[in-house]
Coordinates of C-alpha atoms and ligand atoms in Angstrom, one line a residue:
M909 CA -0.1 -0.2 0.2
T910 CA 1.3 3.6 -0.9
I911 CA 1.2 6.4 1.5
S912 CA -0.3 9.6 0.3
T913 CA 1.4 12.7 0.6
P914 CA -0.6 14.8 3.1
I915 CA -1.8 17.8 1.8
D916 CA -0.9 21.2 3.5
V917 CA -3.6 23.1 5.5
P918 CA -3.5 26.8 5.6
G919 CA -2.8 28.4 9.0
A920 CA -5.4 30.9 8.6
F921 CA -8.2 27.9 7.9
A922 CA -6.9 26.0 10.8
A923 CA -7.1 28.9 13.0
S924 CA -10.7 30.1 12.2
Y925 CA -12.2 26.4 11.8
G926 CA -10.4 25.1 14.9
A927 CA -12.2 27.9 16.8
Q928 CA -15.4 26.2 16.1
G929 CA -14.8 23.6 18.8
A930 CA -13.6 20.2 20.1
E931 CA -15.2 18.1 17.2
A932 CA -13.8 20.5 14.4
R933 CA -10.4 20.1 15.8
T934 CA -10.4 16.5 15.6
W935 CA -11.4 16.8 11.9
L936 CA -8.8 19.5 11.4
A937 CA -6.4 16.9 12.7
G938 CA -7.1 13.9 10.1
L939 CA -7.6 16.7 7.3
P940 CA -3.9 16.6 5.7
R941 CA -4.3 12.8 5.5
L942 CA -7.6 12.9 4.2
G943 CA -7.0 15.3 1.5
G944 CA -3.5 13.3 0.2
E945 CA -5.9 10.0 0.2
L946 CA -8.4 11.7 -2.0
L947 CA -6.2 13.4 -4.4
D948 CA -4.4 9.9 -4.8
R949 CA -7.9 8.1 -5.2
W950 CA -8.9 10.6 -7.7
E951 CA -5.8 10.8 -9.4
L952 CA -5.8 14.9 -8.7
R953 CA -2.6 17.1 -8.9
P954 CA -3.0 20.4 -6.8
D955 CA -3.2 23.5 -9.1
G956 CA -3.0 26.6 -7.0
P957 CA -3.7 28.2 -3.7
A958 CA -6.6 26.9 -1.6
R959 CA -9.4 28.8 -0.7
W960 CA -12.0 28.5 2.2
G961 CA -15.3 29.5 3.9
M962 CA -16.7 28.9 7.3
A963 CA -17.0 25.3 7.2
S964 CA -14.8 23.7 4.3
L965 CA -11.3 24.0 2.5
V966 CA -11.4 24.0 -1.2
L967 CA -8.2 22.9 -3.4
P968 CA -8.1 23.8 -6.9
V969 CA -6.8 20.6 -8.5
R970 CA -6.5 19.2 -12.0
R971 CA -8.1 15.5 -13.2
P972 CA -5.8 13.3 -15.3
G973 CA -7.0 14.7 -18.5
G974 CA -5.9 18.2 -17.4
E975 CA -9.7 19.1 -16.8
P976 CA -9.8 21.9 -13.9
A977 CA -11.9 21.0 -10.9
A978 CA -12.1 21.6 -7.0
L979 CA -11.7 19.4 -4.3
K980 CA -14.0 20.3 -1.5
L981 CA -13.3 19.0 2.1
Q982 CA -15.9 19.4 5.0
R983 CA -17.2 18.1 8.0
L984 CA -19.8 15.3 7.8
R985 CA -22.9 16.9 9.3
E986 CA -26.4 16.8 9.0
E987 CA -26.3 20.0 6.9
T988 CA -23.7 18.4 4.3
A989 CA -25.1 14.8 4.3
G990 CA -27.7 15.6 1.7
A991 CA -25.5 17.7 -0.6
A992 CA -24.4 15.0 -3.1
D993 CA -27.9 13.7 -3.4
G994 CA -29.2 17.5 -4.0
L995 CA -26.6 18.0 -6.5
R996 CA -27.4 14.9 -8.4
A997 CA -31.3 15.9 -8.2
W998 CA -30.4 19.3 -9.7
R999 CA -28.5 17.7 -12.6
S1000 CA -25.8 20.8 -12.7
N1001 CA -29.0 23.1 -13.9
G1002 CA -28.0 26.3 -12.2
I1003 CA -25.5 24.7 -9.6
V1004 CA -21.9 23.4 -9.4
R1005 CA -21.7 19.8 -11.5
L1006 CA -20.6 16.9 -9.0
L1007 CA -17.8 15.0 -10.4
E1008 CA -16.8 12.5 -7.5
H1009 CA -18.1 12.4 -4.0
D1010 CA -16.8 10.3 -0.9
E1011 CA -19.6 9.1 1.4
S1012 CA -17.6 8.5 4.5
S1013 CA -16.0 11.8 4.5
A1014 CA -18.8 14.2 2.7
A1015 CA -15.5 15.2 0.3
Q1016 CA -16.7 16.2 -3.1
L1017 CA -15.0 16.8 -6.3
L1018 CA -16.5 19.8 -8.2
E1019 CA -16.4 21.4 -11.6
R1020 CA -13.9 24.4 -11.3
L1021 CA -15.7 27.6 -11.2
D1022 CA -14.1 31.2 -11.1
A1023 CA -13.6 31.7 -7.3
S1024 CA -12.2 35.2 -8.2
R1025 CA -15.7 36.2 -9.5
P1026 CA -18.3 35.6 -6.9
L1027 CA -21.7 37.3 -7.3
S1028 CA -21.1 39.2 -4.0
S1029 CA -18.5 41.1 -6.1
V1030 CA -21.0 42.7 -8.5
T1031 CA -21.9 46.2 -6.9
D1032 CA -25.3 46.7 -8.8
E1033 CA -28.0 45.6 -6.3
E1034 CA -30.4 45.1 -9.1
T1035 CA -28.1 42.8 -11.2
A1036 CA -27.1 40.6 -7.9
L1037 CA -30.7 40.3 -7.0
G1038 CA -32.0 39.1 -10.5
V1039 CA -29.4 36.5 -10.7
L1040 CA -30.3 35.2 -7.3
A1041 CA -34.1 35.3 -8.0
G1042 CA -33.4 33.6 -11.5
L1043 CA -31.2 30.8 -9.7
L1044 CA -33.8 30.0 -6.7
A1045 CA -36.6 30.0 -9.3
R1046 CA -34.6 27.1 -11.2
L1047 CA -33.1 25.5 -8.0
T1048 CA -36.6 25.4 -6.2
A1049 CA -38.7 23.8 -8.9
V1050 CA -36.9 21.0 -8.4
P1051 CA -38.6 18.4 -6.3
A1052 CA -36.8 17.0 -3.4
P1053 CA -35.3 13.2 -3.8
A1054 CA -36.5 10.9 -1.2
G1055 CA -34.8 10.5 2.3
L1056 CA -33.7 14.1 2.5
R1057 CA -34.1 16.0 5.7
G1058 CA -37.4 18.0 5.8
L1059 CA -38.4 21.2 6.9
S1060 CA -41.5 19.8 8.5
D1061 CA -39.1 18.1 11.3
I1062 CA -36.9 21.3 11.4
A1063 CA -40.1 23.4 11.9
A1064 CA -41.6 21.2 14.6
A1065 CA -38.0 21.4 16.8
M1066 CA -37.7 25.1 16.2
V1067 CA -41.2 25.5 17.7
E1068 CA -40.5 23.3 20.5
E1069 CA -37.2 24.7 21.3
T1070 CA -38.3 28.4 21.3
P1071 CA -40.1 28.7 24.8
A1072 CA -36.4 27.7 26.5
A1073 CA -34.7 29.9 24.4
V1074 CA -36.5 33.3 24.5
P1075 CA -35.8 34.3 28.1
A1076 CA -31.9 34.4 26.8
L1077 CA -32.8 37.7 25.0
R1078 CA -32.4 41.0 26.9
D1079 CA -34.8 43.0 25.2
P1080 CA -38.5 42.2 25.7
D1081 CA -39.6 43.2 22.3
E1082 CA -36.9 41.0 20.8
R1083 CA -38.4 38.1 23.0
K1084 CA -41.6 39.0 21.8
L1085 CA -40.5 39.2 18.1
L1086 CA -39.3 35.6 18.6
E1087 CA -42.5 34.2 19.8
T1088 CA -44.4 35.6 17.1
C1089 CA -42.1 34.2 14.8
A1090 CA -42.6 30.7 16.3
A1091 CA -46.2 31.0 16.1
A1092 CA -46.2 31.8 12.4
V1093 CA -44.0 28.7 11.8
A1094 CA -46.4 26.8 14.0
E1095 CA -49.4 27.9 11.6
L1096 CA -47.3 26.2 8.9
T1097 CA -46.1 23.0 9.7
G1098 CA -48.9 21.1 7.9
E1099 CA -47.8 23.1 4.7
A1100 CA -43.7 22.3 5.0
G1101 CA -43.7 21.5 1.0
N1102 CA -41.3 19.2 -0.9
R1103 CA -39.1 21.1 -3.4
L1104 CA -35.5 20.6 -3.3
L1105 CA -34.2 23.7 -1.3
H1106 CA -30.5 25.1 -1.4
W1107 CA -30.7 26.6 1.9
D1108 CA -27.9 29.1 1.9
L1109 CA -28.2 30.8 -1.6
H1110 CA -26.2 34.4 -1.0
A1111 CA -24.1 36.0 -3.4
G1112 CA -21.3 34.7 -1.7
N1113 CA -22.3 31.2 -2.9
V1114 CA -22.5 31.9 -6.4
L1115 CA -19.4 32.3 -8.8
A1116 CA -18.9 33.0 -12.4
G1117 CA -18.9 30.1 -14.5
E1118 CA -18.6 29.4 -18.4
R1119 CA -21.4 27.2 -19.2
E1120 CA -23.7 29.4 -17.4
P1121 CA -22.7 33.2 -16.2
W1122 CA -23.4 32.4 -12.8
L1123 CA -23.6 28.8 -10.7
A1124 CA -24.6 28.1 -7.1
I1125 CA -22.3 26.4 -5.0
D1126 CA -22.2 25.3 -1.2
P1127 CA -26.1 23.8 -0.9
E1128 CA -27.0 22.3 2.5
P1129 CA -30.2 20.6 0.9
L1130 CA -33.4 20.1 2.4
A1131 CA -37.2 19.2 1.1
G1132 CA -39.5 22.1 1.9
D1133 CA -41.6 25.2 0.8
P1134 CA -39.4 27.6 -1.3
G1135 CA -40.6 30.3 1.0
F1136 CA -37.9 28.9 3.2
D1137 CA -35.3 29.7 0.8
L1138 CA -35.4 33.3 0.4
L1139 CA -33.9 34.9 3.7
P1140 CA -30.1 34.4 2.8
A1141 CA -30.8 36.6 -0.3
I1142 CA -32.8 39.2 1.7
D1143 CA -30.4 39.5 4.6
D1144 CA -27.1 39.4 2.5
R1145 CA -25.3 42.6 1.2
W1146 CA -27.0 44.5 4.0
E1147 CA -25.2 47.9 3.5
A1148 CA -27.0 47.9 0.2
V1149 CA -30.4 48.0 2.2
T1150 CA -28.9 50.3 5.3
S1151 CA -27.5 52.9 2.6
S1152 CA -30.7 52.8 0.6
G1153 CA -32.1 55.1 3.4
D1154 CA -35.5 53.1 3.6
I1155 CA -34.6 49.8 5.1
G1156 CA -38.3 48.4 5.2
R1157 CA -38.6 49.6 1.6
A1158 CA -35.4 47.8 0.5
V1159 CA -36.4 44.8 2.5
L1160 CA -39.9 44.6 1.0
H1161 CA -38.2 45.0 -2.7
R1162 CA -36.3 42.1 -2.2
F1163 CA -38.7 39.8 -1.0
D1164 CA -41.4 40.7 -3.3
R1165 CA -38.9 40.1 -6.2
L1166 CA -37.8 36.8 -5.0
T1167 CA -41.3 35.6 -3.8
E1168 CA -42.6 36.2 -7.2
A1169 CA -39.7 34.6 -8.8
V1170 CA -39.9 31.3 -7.3
G1171 CA -43.7 31.8 -7.5
A1172 CA -44.3 31.2 -4.0
D1173 CA -47.4 31.9 -2.0
R1174 CA -47.1 35.1 -0.3
R1175 CA -48.6 34.1 3.0
R1176 CA -46.2 30.9 3.3
A1177 CA -43.3 32.9 2.1
V1178 CA -43.8 35.6 5.1
G1179 CA -44.4 32.9 7.3
W1180 CA -41.2 30.8 6.3
T1181 CA -39.2 33.8 6.0
L1182 CA -40.0 34.6 9.7
G1183 CA -39.2 30.8 10.4
R1184 CA -35.5 31.7 8.9
V1185 CA -35.5 34.4 11.3
L1186 CA -36.4 32.3 14.2
Q1187 CA -33.7 29.9 13.0
N1188 CA -30.9 32.5 13.0
G1189 CA -32.2 33.8 16.3
L1190 CA -32.3 30.2 18.1
W1191 CA -28.8 29.6 16.7
D1192 CA -27.7 33.1 18.1
V1193 CA -28.9 32.2 21.6
E1194 CA -27.4 28.5 21.4
D1195 CA -23.7 30.6 20.8
G1196 CA -24.5 32.6 23.9
K1197 CA -25.9 36.0 22.4
D1198 CA -28.3 37.8 24.2
R1199 CA -29.3 40.3 21.1
L1200 CA -30.8 39.4 17.7
E1201 CA -29.3 40.6 14.6
P1202 CA -30.5 44.0 13.6
A1203 CA -30.9 43.0 10.2
Q1204 CA -33.1 39.9 11.3
V1205 CA -35.2 42.2 13.3
A1206 CA -35.8 44.7 10.7
I1207 CA -36.7 41.9 8.1
A1208 CA -39.2 40.4 10.4
R1209 CA -40.6 43.4 11.4
T1210 CA -41.1 44.6 8.1
L1211 CA -42.7 41.6 7.0
L1212 CA -45.0 41.5 10.2
D1213 CA -46.2 45.1 9.2
H1214 CA -46.9 44.0 5.6
R1215 CA -48.5 40.7 6.2
R1216 CA -51.8 40.4 4.4
Ligands
LIG1679 N1 -16.4 24.6 -7.5 C1 -15.5 25.7 -7.1 N2 -14.7 26.2 -8.0 C2 -13.9 27.1 -7.6 N3 -13.9 27.4 -6.2 C3 -14.3 27.2 -5.3 C4 -15.7 26.0 -6.0 N4 -16.4 25.9 -4.7 C5 -15.9 26.4 -3.6 N5 -15.0 27.3 -4.1 C6 -14.2 28.4 -2.9 O1 -14.2 28.2 -1.6 C7 -14.9 28.6 -1.2 C8 -15.3 28.2 -0.1 O2 -16.3 27.0 -0.6 P1 -18.0 27.0 -0.1 O3 -18.6 25.7 -0.9 O4 -18.8 28.2 -0.4 O5 -17.8 26.4 1.5 P2 -18.1 26.9 2.8 O6 -19.5 26.1 3.4 O7 -17.0 27.1 3.7 O8 -18.8 28.3 2.6 C9 -15.8 29.7 -1.8 O9 -16.2 30.9 -1.3 C10 -14.9 29.8 -3.2 O10 -14.0 30.9 -3.0
LIG1680 MG1 -20.2 29.3 1.1

């Protein structure tokens, strides 16, 4: 048996990822060897400096025939477990192509896109919003494959967790807001839907491509209502919202544009967007915070004021 040459893990990635806890550090410890083994197994050669996000390390590589690709290494978690099934179900339409997948480690070999040109580098707000709306419409039109985690379970768990989380918030208005979001979700648990959702489609998760101008990356798929997929495209590029001078109007403009694009029922889109605000709030409390993010509060209040 040949022993693979371990990959180099950039120190900055190790520092940011390692700060996420003990499990993250255990995964990091095995990463040089895992990367080396996958390079050997898929006959890849490194081709440039690594990139990374909050949750993964991505190495530009070339396949034996010279084709450029990207090796994405990420920890196997509930959120990443369905990524390969989702990518296969989308059949590369509007989203990065999956070339290889290692089920035991959740590693993916992906078609190479232009990492130097994320949609977040496009400064024109309407252009970026239009691209996000178009991709969301196409991605959420696909039925979810069987066996994927579903929004109905996630929604039920959030509603159940809310009463214990609320007292951690300092501001009584924010407590009330989180309760209102949970009540909206409780009303919708019977209408959770079964489309294939990306779950994290913001401008940083869209890269320029060649076979299509823009392609989505980084899905954490789940089966659900398209309305649950809008928030990352609403709270993203938040400076554009605050600098517009009218936060409510800018939020509604994004919400209406996205809701229309995905053909979502407006009532459900409001309710499920409040559900995403709830999810973010519950995570913040879990992380020890006692305030909600101002962007989340502004979005929830705007939608509640315009509920019809
Ligand atoms: N297919 C790809 N081609 C080129 N670069 C990629 C590709 N996929 C990801 N990247 C680069 O790696 C970074 C992190 O990847 P991403 O899938 O978004 O993971 P994370 O969950 O860490 O955000 C991206 O922001 C991008 O710079
Ligand atoms: Mg990402």
